[in-house]
């Protein structure tokens, strides 16, 4: 990877971390959802810098839809969606901070002390990637891919069944 | 250099998600923490694919599976939040203990 790619990789990564941090620091729930959307878009941009074009575009499109829905749910279910009342929705903050800092330190120590092999310089072009991924999904990994599709279907049925009012109420 | 950058960012994102899952009382905010942790896993997979095994598409396939898991987690989570809000008027998890059977 050249210096410009590394610069953009680190830049988008820092943006992702910053927005990820803002998700839990703002008092406005809608702003939280939008911060998570910005974090996911920064991650999608990192995928694009890493030349995974298909996954990068998919990530940005999927997360834009998902976080928009999340923002709607925030407005519906929050006592204070605008965050003007400065309400507190956290508990056990000290153990949470300590544990997450310890996990981050452990992971960073592990990955920085590992002797990673040298990265490969060349990757297939975007067209070749789409072709090869399609072949992979339809041949060797077909069962896993089909399982993912069935799981989505089960989740849709489970979500509809869970959210239904039972017994049905007359209009 | 690129691999440590990607993995460090993923590690920090994972820790941020963990902080959110443990410290938030609202069900939807907890789901946001889970999404951050899954996003960190996806970043690791893409970095390993691009920098170590660019001709092995299993890693890209696993990213698709993780995206599927994110979508179904959101779908079922929102359904639970909807039902919980209907029955109790709140999605605070600290109040979810009232669903517990008496005497347990």
XYZ file of C-alpha atoms in Angstrom:
275
model
C 0.000 0.000 0.000
C 1.299 3.443 -0.795
C 1.555 6.385 1.607
C -1.654 8.018 0.384
C -3.660 4.828 0.957
C -2.177 4.486 4.450
C -3.075 8.121 5.184
C -6.691 7.621 4.133
C -6.864 4.278 5.948
C -5.710 5.854 9.222
C -7.872 8.955 8.661
C -11.090 7.035 8.070
C -10.166 4.706 10.951
C -9.762 7.609 13.364
C -13.073 9.036 12.123
C -14.733 5.663 12.768
C -13.319 5.547 16.314
C -14.354 9.155 16.993
C -17.941 8.593 15.824
C -18.052 5.253 17.668
C -17.085 7.117 20.836
C -19.717 9.810 20.194
C -22.458 7.144 20.018
C -22.319 6.689 23.793
C -21.409 10.247 24.787
C -24.289 12.247 23.351
C -27.542 12.760 25.240
C -29.601 12.848 22.056
C -30.660 9.412 20.890
C -31.087 10.494 17.278
C -27.563 11.908 17.327
C -26.390 8.534 18.648
C -27.944 6.755 15.670
C -26.441 9.290 13.268
C -23.010 8.937 14.920
C -23.226 5.164 14.467
C -24.172 5.730 10.822
C -21.123 8.007 10.380
C -18.949 5.354 12.045
C -20.247 2.653 9.702
C -19.780 4.895 6.640
C -16.167 5.573 7.733
C -15.692 1.801 7.997
C -17.172 1.390 4.507
C -14.688 4.004 3.274
C -11.896 1.952 4.887
C -13.140 -1.095 2.963
C -12.943 0.984 -0.228
C -9.372 2.049 0.617
C -8.594 -1.639 1.182
C -9.886 -2.218 -2.388
C -12.844 -4.349 -1.282
C -15.207 -2.313 -3.478
C -18.198 -4.641 -3.322
C -18.141 -4.934 0.471
C -17.475 -1.202 0.944
C -20.466 -0.109 -1.130
C -22.638 -2.832 0.452
C -21.602 -1.712 3.940
C -22.460 1.945 3.268
C -25.829 1.159 1.647
C -26.894 -1.407 4.244
C -25.887 0.660 7.243
C -27.538 3.812 5.856
C -30.840 1.918 5.759
C -30.346 0.196 9.113
C -29.323 3.314 11.019
C -32.196 5.334 9.524
C -34.581 2.691 10.904
C -32.703 2.826 14.208
C -33.154 6.610 14.362
C -36.921 6.140 13.901
C -37.010 3.594 16.723
C -35.033 6.021 18.873
C -37.649 8.718 18.330
C -40.495 6.278 19.045
C -39.151 4.612 22.174
C -37.061 7.241 23.939
C -38.388 9.314 26.757
C -36.239 12.200 25.538
C -35.289 11.719 21.866
C -33.975 15.258 21.419
C -31.695 14.946 24.440
C -32.740 18.329 25.840
C -33.507 16.977 29.305
C -29.949 15.728 29.880
C -31.270 12.376 31.017
C -28.888 9.640 32.109
C -29.305 6.218 30.550
C -26.162 4.550 31.815
C -25.313 2.303 34.731
C -22.164 0.632 36.147
C -20.001 3.058 34.210
C -16.782 2.475 36.142
C -16.667 -1.327 35.683
C -17.687 -0.880 32.029
C -14.884 1.646 31.416
C -12.324 -0.502 33.227
C -13.299 -3.697 31.428
C -13.405 -2.147 27.950
C -10.057 -0.372 28.539
C -8.527 -3.679 29.681
C -9.899 -5.503 26.629
C -8.589 -2.757 24.295
C -5.152 -2.849 25.969
C -5.007 -6.659 25.752
C -6.016 -6.719 22.080
C -3.591 -3.910 21.179
C -0.740 -5.633 23.057
C -1.496 -8.918 21.272
C -1.691 -7.501 17.774
C 1.315 -5.189 18.151
C 3.488 -8.001 19.540
C 2.499 -10.435 16.778
C 4.916 -10.892 13.925
C 2.480 -10.518 11.008
C 3.585 -11.751 7.581
C 4.341 -9.150 4.916
C 1.182 -7.957 3.155
C 0.639 -8.932 -0.463
C 0.853 -6.000 -2.850
C -1.593 -7.030 -5.547
C -5.298 -7.704 -5.241
C -7.743 -8.729 -7.989
C -9.583 -5.868 -9.701
C -13.136 -4.993 -8.605
C -14.691 -6.851 -11.562
C -12.565 -9.913 -10.912
C -13.468 -9.775 -7.198
C -17.209 -9.730 -7.938
C -16.788 -12.646 -10.337
C -14.665 -14.699 -7.941
C -16.895 -13.958 -4.944
C -19.937 -15.040 -6.954
C -18.193 -18.285 -7.924
C -17.176 -18.850 -4.279
C -20.734 -18.257 -3.035
C -22.282 -20.538 -5.644
C -19.813 -23.411 -5.325
C -17.706 -24.166 -2.260
C -19.487 -21.847 0.225
C -22.995 -22.387 -1.106
C -24.312 -24.147 1.999
C -23.045 -21.366 4.298
C -24.511 -18.717 1.979
C -27.867 -20.546 1.859
C -27.781 -20.877 5.663
C -27.340 -17.096 5.937
C -30.361 -16.583 3.660
C -32.503 -19.005 5.658
C -31.390 -17.347 8.899
C -32.529 -13.968 7.583
C -35.908 -15.495 6.678
C -36.248 -17.031 10.158
C -35.285 -13.663 11.710
C -37.955 -11.880 9.640
C -40.634 -14.369 10.712
C -39.419 -14.230 14.335
C -39.439 -10.414 14.298
C -42.963 -10.245 12.862
C -44.228 -12.931 15.271
C -42.643 -11.194 18.275
C -43.919 -7.743 17.418
C -47.503 -8.844 16.685
C -50.190 -8.069 19.226
C -51.591 -11.323 20.570
C -54.491 -12.014 20.924
C -55.411 -9.815 17.922
C -57.140 -6.607 19.010
C -60.287 -5.402 17.187
C -59.782 -2.145 15.256
C 1.979 -0.967 8.531
C -1.551 -1.189 7.142
C -2.427 -4.385 9.004
C -1.574 -3.044 12.515
C -3.521 0.164 11.697
C -6.646 -1.799 10.722
C -6.405 -4.231 13.622
C -5.787 -1.422 16.164
C -8.833 0.473 14.938
C -10.892 -2.726 15.093
C -9.644 -3.409 18.643
C -10.643 0.083 19.810
C -14.047 -0.182 18.095
C -14.620 -3.573 19.748
C -13.775 -2.099 23.167
C -16.115 0.862 22.529
C -18.904 -1.567 21.639
C -18.205 -3.577 24.775
C -18.401 -0.382 26.844
C -21.766 0.409 25.264
C -23.162 -3.079 25.882
C -22.174 -3.017 29.565
C -22.912 0.602 30.436
C -26.169 1.391 28.614
C -29.574 0.757 30.130
C -31.580 1.195 26.940
C -32.183 -1.852 24.724
C -31.629 0.049 21.465
C -28.375 1.561 22.775
C -27.177 -1.938 23.745
C -27.927 -3.061 20.188
C -25.732 -0.192 18.959
C -22.869 -1.556 21.061
C -23.323 -5.025 19.552
C -23.303 -3.490 16.065
C -19.995 -1.755 16.831
C -18.454 -5.056 17.974
C -19.642 -6.839 14.825
C -18.323 -3.955 12.690
C -14.901 -4.420 14.312
C -15.009 -8.119 13.362
C -15.850 -7.166 9.767
C -12.911 -4.740 9.607
C -10.571 -7.508 10.786
C -11.891 -9.888 8.120
C -11.519 -7.327 5.318
C -7.994 -6.392 6.476
C -6.930 -10.040 6.608
C -8.435 -10.606 3.169
C -6.768 -7.599 1.517
C -3.377 -7.764 3.172
C -2.760 -11.487 3.699
C -5.078 -13.602 1.505
C -6.467 -11.511 -1.391
C -7.229 -14.599 -3.490
C -9.171 -16.436 -0.775
C -12.798 -15.361 -0.993
C -13.905 -17.223 2.125
C -13.000 -14.113 4.131
C -15.240 -11.893 1.974
C -17.986 -14.497 2.316
C -17.678 -14.346 6.111
C -18.106 -10.546 5.944
C -21.430 -11.152 4.177
C -22.408 -13.589 6.945
C -21.512 -11.013 9.647
C -23.606 -8.395 7.792
C -26.481 -10.898 7.829
C -26.036 -11.359 11.577
C -26.138 -7.563 12.044
C -29.383 -7.321 10.076
C -31.130 -10.134 11.956
C -29.904 -8.823 15.310
C -31.482 -5.469 14.445
C -34.735 -7.076 13.223
C -35.281 -9.287 16.265
C -34.017 -6.581 18.661
C -36.467 -4.010 17.307
C -39.287 -6.573 17.509
C -38.453 -7.243 21.160
C -38.245 -3.498 21.826
C -41.652 -2.986 20.192
C -43.287 -5.715 22.242
C -41.599 -4.581 25.450
C -42.692 -0.984 24.840
C -46.267 -2.151 24.229
C -46.421 -4.211 27.395
C -44.474 -1.990 29.812
C -44.127 1.406 28.101
C -40.347 1.408 28.296
C -37.321 -0.300 26.752
C -35.059 0.144 29.784
C -33.410 -3.208 30.504
C -33.236 -2.513 34.250
C -37.026 -2.690 34.316
C -37.055 -5.952 32.344
C -36.686 -7.966 35.567
C -40.445 -7.525 36.139
C -40.985 -10.126 33.395
C -39.416 -12.652 35.740
C -41.661 -15.209 37.382
C -42.608 -14.539 41.002
C -40.324 -16.164 43.532
C -37.469 -16.918 41.098
